[in-house]
Coordinates of C-alpha atoms in Angstrom, one line a residue:
M1 CA -5.4 -16.8 10.9
V2 CA -2.3 -16.2 9.0
T3 CA -2.1 -15.8 5.4
H4 CA 1.1 -16.3 3.2
C5 CA 1.7 -15.1 -0.4
S6 CA 3.6 -17.2 -2.8
P7 CA 7.4 -15.9 -3.9
E8 CA 6.5 -17.1 -7.2
M9 CA 3.8 -14.9 -7.9
D10 CA 5.8 -11.8 -8.8
V11 CA 3.7 -10.6 -12.5
V12 CA -0.1 -10.1 -12.1
V13 CA -1.6 -9.9 -15.3
L14 CA -5.4 -7.6 -15.0
N15 CA -7.8 -9.4 -16.7
L16 CA -10.8 -7.4 -17.1
P17 CA -14.3 -8.9 -16.1
E18 CA -17.3 -8.9 -18.2
V19 CA -18.6 -5.2 -17.7
R20 CA -21.2 -5.3 -15.5
P21 CA -23.5 -2.2 -13.7
T22 CA -22.3 -1.5 -10.7
L23 CA -25.0 0.2 -8.3
A24 CA -22.7 3.9 -9.2
D25 CA -24.0 3.0 -13.0
V26 CA -27.9 3.1 -11.6
A27 CA -27.6 6.2 -9.6
H28 CA -25.5 8.0 -12.6
A29 CA -28.3 7.0 -14.4
A30 CA -30.9 7.9 -12.4
G31 CA -29.8 11.2 -11.4
V32 CA -29.0 10.2 -7.9
S33 CA -26.2 9.7 -4.4
L34 CA -25.3 6.4 -5.0
A35 CA -27.0 6.5 -1.2
T36 CA -30.0 7.0 -2.7
A37 CA -30.0 4.3 -5.2
S38 CA -28.8 1.9 -1.6
R39 CA -31.9 3.1 0.3
V40 CA -34.2 2.3 -2.3
L41 CA -32.5 -1.2 -3.0
S42 CA -32.6 -1.7 0.1
G43 CA -36.2 -1.6 0.7
F44 CA -36.0 1.5 2.5
H45 CA -39.9 3.7 2.8
Q46 CA -37.9 7.8 3.1
V47 CA -37.8 8.0 -0.4
R48 CA -40.2 9.6 -2.6
P49 CA -42.2 7.3 -5.0
E50 CA -40.8 10.0 -8.0
T51 CA -37.4 8.5 -7.6
R52 CA -37.5 5.0 -6.3
R53 CA -39.8 5.0 -10.1
Q54 CA -36.7 6.3 -10.9
V55 CA -34.4 4.1 -9.0
E56 CA -36.5 0.8 -10.7
Q57 CA -36.2 1.6 -14.2
A58 CA -32.3 2.3 -14.1
V59 CA -32.3 -0.6 -12.7
R60 CA -34.8 -2.3 -15.4
S61 CA -32.6 -1.0 -18.3
L62 CA -28.9 -1.6 -17.5
G63 CA -29.6 -4.8 -16.4
Y64 CA -28.6 -4.4 -12.9
V65 CA -28.2 -7.2 -11.0
R66 CA -27.0 -7.3 -6.9
Q67 CA -24.3 -9.0 -6.7
R68 CA -24.1 -12.0 -3.0
A69 CA -26.6 -10.4 -1.5
G70 CA -27.4 -13.3 0.4
R71 CA -24.4 -13.8 1.6
M72 CA -23.8 -10.4 3.4
R73 CA -23.8 -10.0 7.5
G74 CA -25.5 -6.5 7.4
P75 CA -29.0 -6.0 5.8
R76 CA -27.7 -2.7 2.8
R77 CA -24.8 -3.7 -0.3
T78 CA -23.7 -0.7 -2.3
G79 CA -21.0 -3.4 -4.3
L80 CA -17.8 -0.4 -3.3
I81 CA -14.8 -0.6 -1.8
A82 CA -13.0 2.3 -0.5
V83 CA -9.6 2.4 -0.8
V84 CA -7.7 5.1 1.3
V85 CA -4.7 6.5 1.3
C86 CA -3.6 7.9 4.3
E87 CA -0.8 10.5 2.0
D88 CA -1.4 13.5 0.5
G89 CA -2.5 13.2 -3.6
G90 CA 1.3 13.8 -4.7
R91 CA 2.5 11.5 -2.4
L92 CA -0.2 8.8 -4.6
F93 CA 0.4 9.9 -8.1
A94 CA 3.8 10.5 -8.2
D95 CA 5.4 7.3 -6.2
P96 CA 4.9 3.8 -8.4
Y97 CA 5.0 1.6 -5.3
F98 CA 1.4 3.0 -5.5
S99 CA 0.1 1.9 -8.9
R100 CA 1.5 -1.4 -8.3
L101 CA -0.5 -2.1 -5.4
L102 CA -3.9 -1.2 -7.4
V103 CA -2.8 -3.3 -10.0
G104 CA -3.4 -5.9 -6.9
I105 CA -6.6 -4.5 -5.1
N106 CA -8.7 -4.5 -8.5
R107 CA -8.2 -7.8 -10.6
E108 CA -9.9 -9.2 -7.3
L109 CA -12.1 -6.6 -6.5
T110 CA -13.0 -7.1 -9.7
A111 CA -13.6 -11.2 -9.9
A112 CA -15.2 -9.3 -7.5
D113 CA -18.0 -7.9 -8.8
H114 CA -16.5 -4.8 -6.9
Q115 CA -15.9 -1.4 -7.8
I116 CA -13.2 0.7 -6.1
V117 CA -14.1 3.9 -4.4
L118 CA -9.7 5.8 -4.4
L119 CA -9.9 7.9 -1.1
T120 CA -6.7 10.7 0.6
A121 CA -6.9 10.6 4.4
G122 CA -2.8 12.5 4.4
K123 CA -1.2 13.2 7.6
G124 CA -1.8 15.2 8.7
H125 CA -5.4 14.5 9.0
A126 CA -6.5 13.0 12.3
G127 CA -10.5 11.2 12.8
Q128 CA -12.0 14.5 11.1
S129 CA -10.4 13.5 7.6
P130 CA -13.3 13.0 5.0
A131 CA -12.5 10.4 3.8
L132 CA -12.7 8.4 7.3
R133 CA -16.2 10.3 8.2
L134 CA -17.7 8.6 4.3
L135 CA -16.2 4.9 5.8
R136 CA -18.9 6.1 8.1
G137 CA -22.1 6.4 5.9
D138 CA -22.6 3.3 4.6
H139 CA -21.6 3.9 1.1
V140 CA -18.6 1.2 1.7
D141 CA -18.8 -2.2 2.1
G142 CA -14.9 -2.7 3.7
A143 CA -11.8 -0.5 3.3
L144 CA -8.4 -0.9 2.1
M145 CA -5.9 1.3 4.3
V146 CA -2.9 2.1 3.0
S147 CA 0.2 3.8 5.2
M148 CA -2.4 3.8 8.2
L149 CA -1.3 5.8 11.2
T150 CA -2.2 6.1 15.2
R151 CA -4.7 8.5 14.6
H152 CA -6.2 6.4 11.9
A153 CA -6.6 3.7 13.4
A154 CA -8.3 5.3 16.7
A155 CA -10.6 6.6 14.4
L156 CA -11.4 3.0 12.7
E157 CA -12.3 1.8 15.6
R158 CA -15.8 3.2 14.7
V159 CA -16.7 2.7 11.3
G160 CA -18.5 -0.4 11.7
I161 CA -17.8 -2.0 8.4
P162 CA -14.4 -4.0 7.4
V163 CA -11.1 -2.5 7.2
V164 CA -7.8 -4.8 6.5
S165 CA -4.5 -2.8 5.7
V166 CA -1.7 -2.8 3.0
G167 CA 0.8 -3.2 5.8
R168 CA 1.0 -3.5 9.3
P169 CA -0.1 -0.6 10.6
M170 CA 1.6 2.2 12.6
C171 CA -0.5 2.0 15.8
A172 CA -0.1 1.0 19.2
D173 CA -1.5 -2.3 18.9
P174 CA -1.5 -3.2 15.5
D175 CA -2.4 -7.0 15.8
R176 CA -5.9 -5.6 17.2
H177 CA -6.2 -5.4 13.3
S178 CA -6.6 -7.2 9.8
Y179 CA -3.4 -6.6 7.5
V180 CA -0.8 -8.1 5.1
D181 CA 2.5 -7.5 5.0
V182 CA 6.3 -7.3 3.4
D183 CA 9.2 -8.5 5.5
N184 CA 10.7 -5.3 5.0
R185 CA 12.6 -5.9 7.8
G186 CA 14.4 -8.8 6.4
G187 CA 15.3 -7.8 3.5
A188 CA 17.2 -5.4 4.9
V189 CA 19.1 -7.9 6.3
R190 CA 19.4 -9.3 2.9
A191 CA 20.2 -5.8 1.4
V192 CA 23.2 -5.2 4.0
R193 CA 24.7 -9.1 3.5
H194 CA 24.6 -8.8 -0.4
L195 CA 26.7 -5.8 0.1
V196 CA 28.5 -7.3 3.0
A197 CA 29.4 -10.4 0.1
A198 CA 30.5 -7.8 -2.0
G199 CA 32.8 -6.7 0.7
R200 CA 31.9 -3.1 1.2
T201 CA 32.1 -2.1 4.7
R202 CA 31.4 1.7 5.7
I203 CA 27.3 1.0 4.8
A204 CA 25.3 3.9 4.9
T205 CA 21.5 3.9 4.9
V206 CA 18.5 6.5 3.5
A207 CA 16.3 5.5 5.3
G208 CA 12.3 5.9 5.0
P209 CA 9.9 7.6 7.3
Q210 CA 9.6 6.8 10.9
D211 CA 6.3 7.3 11.3
M212 CA 5.6 4.5 8.9
T213 CA 6.5 1.0 9.6
A214 CA 8.2 0.7 6.2
G215 CA 10.3 3.3 7.0
L216 CA 10.9 1.6 10.6
D217 CA 11.1 -2.1 9.9
R218 CA 13.3 -1.2 7.0
L219 CA 16.0 1.0 9.9
A220 CA 15.7 -2.3 11.8
G221 CA 17.1 -4.5 8.9
Y222 CA 19.6 -2.8 8.9
R223 CA 21.4 -2.2 11.6
C224 CA 20.2 -5.6 12.8
A225 CA 22.0 -6.8 9.9
L226 CA 25.2 -4.4 11.4
A227 CA 25.1 -5.1 14.4
E228 CA 25.6 -9.6 13.1
F229 CA 28.4 -8.1 11.3
G230 CA 30.3 -7.0 14.5
R231 CA 29.8 -2.7 12.7
D232 CA 28.8 0.8 13.7
D233 CA 26.5 2.5 12.4
T234 CA 27.4 5.7 13.8
G235 CA 26.9 9.3 11.6
L236 CA 25.9 6.5 8.7
V237 CA 22.1 6.9 9.0
M238 CA 20.5 9.6 6.8
H239 CA 16.5 10.1 6.4
G240 CA 13.8 10.3 3.4
D241 CA 10.4 10.8 2.9
F242 CA 9.8 7.5 0.2
G243 CA 10.5 10.7 -2.6
Q244 CA 13.8 11.3 -5.0
A245 CA 14.2 15.0 -4.0
S246 CA 15.0 13.3 -0.5
G247 CA 17.5 11.0 -1.8
E248 CA 19.7 13.2 -3.0
H249 CA 19.1 16.2 -0.1
A250 CA 19.9 12.9 2.5
T251 CA 23.0 11.7 0.8
L252 CA 24.1 15.1 -0.4
R253 CA 24.5 15.6 3.7
L254 CA 25.6 12.5 3.8
L255 CA 28.7 12.1 2.1
D256 CA 29.5 15.2 3.8
R257 CA 29.5 13.7 7.0
R258 CA 31.1 10.5 6.1
P259 CA 33.4 11.5 2.6
G260 CA 34.5 7.4 3.3
V261 CA 30.8 5.3 2.7
D262 CA 31.3 3.0 0.2
A263 CA 28.0 1.5 0.8
I264 CA 23.8 2.7 0.7
F265 CA 20.9 0.4 1.5
V266 CA 18.1 3.0 0.3
A267 CA 14.9 2.4 1.8
S268 CA 12.6 2.7 -1.4
D269 CA 13.3 2.8 -4.6
L270 CA 12.0 6.1 -5.9
M271 CA 15.2 7.6 -2.8
A272 CA 17.4 5.5 -4.7
I273 CA 17.2 7.8 -7.5
G274 CA 18.0 10.7 -5.8
V275 CA 20.5 8.9 -4.5
L276 CA 22.2 8.0 -7.4
R277 CA 21.9 11.7 -8.9
A278 CA 23.4 12.7 -5.7
L279 CA 26.4 10.5 -6.8
R280 CA 26.8 11.0 -10.1
R281 CA 27.2 15.2 -8.9
T282 CA 30.0 14.8 -6.0
G283 CA 31.2 12.0 -8.8
R284 CA 31.1 9.4 -7.1
R285 CA 30.8 5.9 -9.6
V286 CA 28.0 3.4 -9.4
P287 CA 29.1 0.9 -7.8
D288 CA 33.1 1.5 -8.3
D289 CA 32.3 3.7 -5.7
V290 CA 29.3 3.8 -3.5
A291 CA 27.4 0.8 -4.2
V292 CA 23.3 1.5 -4.2
I293 CA 20.4 -0.9 -3.0
G294 CA 17.1 0.1 -3.5
F295 CA 14.3 -1.9 -1.8
D296 CA 10.7 -2.3 -4.2
N297 CA 11.8 -3.1 -7.0
A298 CA 10.1 -0.6 -9.3
P299 CA 9.4 -1.1 -12.9
I300 CA 12.3 2.2 -12.7
A301 CA 14.4 0.0 -11.1
G302 CA 16.0 -1.9 -14.0
T303 CA 16.1 1.5 -16.8
M304 CA 17.9 3.3 -14.6
G305 CA 21.8 3.5 -15.3
P306 CA 23.7 1.6 -14.0
P307 CA 20.5 0.0 -13.3
L308 CA 20.3 -0.8 -9.7
T309 CA 19.5 -4.0 -7.4
T310 CA 17.0 -3.7 -5.1
I311 CA 15.4 -6.0 -2.9
G312 CA 12.3 -7.0 -5.3
Q313 CA 8.6 -7.0 -2.6
P314 CA 5.5 -8.5 -4.7
V315 CA 3.4 -5.2 -4.2
E316 CA 0.8 -6.2 -6.6
L317 CA 0.0 -9.8 -4.8
L318 CA -0.2 -8.2 -1.7
G319 CA -2.8 -6.1 -2.7
A320 CA -4.5 -8.9 -4.6
Q321 CA -3.8 -11.3 -1.5
T322 CA -4.8 -8.0 0.8
A323 CA -8.2 -7.5 -1.3
R324 CA -9.4 -11.3 -0.8
E325 CA -7.8 -11.0 3.0
L326 CA -10.9 -8.5 3.6
L327 CA -14.2 -9.6 0.4
G328 CA -13.3 -13.3 3.4
H329 CA -14.3 -10.7 6.2
I330 CA -17.5 -8.8 4.3
D331 CA -18.3 -12.6 3.2
G332 CA -18.4 -13.9 6.5
T333 CA -15.8 -16.4 5.3
L334 CA -12.9 -15.2 7.8
T335 CA -14.2 -15.7 11.4
E336 CA -11.7 -13.8 12.8
R337 CA -11.5 -10.3 14.0
A338 CA -8.1 -10.5 12.2
G339 CA -5.8 -11.8 10.2
H340 CA -1.5 -11.1 9.9
G341 CA -0.5 -12.1 6.6
T342 CA 3.8 -11.4 5.7
A343 CA 4.9 -11.8 2.2
V344 CA 8.5 -12.6 1.3
T345 CA 11.5 -10.5 -0.3
R346 CA 14.5 -10.7 -2.3
V347 CA 17.5 -9.8 -4.0
G348 CA 17.6 -8.9 -7.8
V349 CA 20.8 -8.3 -7.9
R350 CA 21.6 -5.8 -11.6

């Protein structure tokens, strides 16, 4: 099944639903773990009578009702969805991309009476990550993966719950997995075409990390567009990690190597902040001497001086669509093992 995201839906308003007690609330009120509360409500007999009474009392006092249980294929239901970000915690809370993504995810999940459990699985972790071990413990109904790498994909084969990736997973056979992606390659092509149309002739790039599909695809799109105009990228490609500092350092190295650069396509708006800082440090004016175009259409792009032209991607919509895909697999309304969708990008000129 292919799901298409409409480019017109760029703004997502988070409407908080009526707050209803969750299984986590029941567990807290009963003074037991989430897993124990789930076992009681699932009818398991290996629970102490006193514990069972505590959970049942909490259910009555809170007015908790298990939602849509009849639509579940399996015997258990927690009402919890894991969002596993395969990045270190520092990056998760520093990059506004993730907060925008979570807005879209949260909108869909709360409307379906699910709560988010936010987990991190740093790039240094493999299948033994505590987050991935938790997925195998019947604690959540499904998982949304962000920035998934090859080693994470292999571990997810054994978790036994529905999993959908935000973005095409970085693995040997991504089509075996359900995911919703952004047209990263097409967005980069649009960026370079825009710069060429503006008369720029020496177009460099600060590319994203090459262990992520977004980084790979945006670099591929840049190179494809240069080739379209018969241009070479020798000495014009630098790499960053999508963070501000890496953008600044990459640009300083670029200018040492190719001081005549008159345009830079930057693979993320956060890196573009660092690029602009480096250009100011070296006395170059933007856009007079060097034009800069970013990627993401982060809110900060419009507040920068000068405002940053950027490739817009519907991040909130991406999160919402991925959550809908996962809910369909959980409920059984999506019967195909793997579904893939692509959201479009567009140039936001400032």
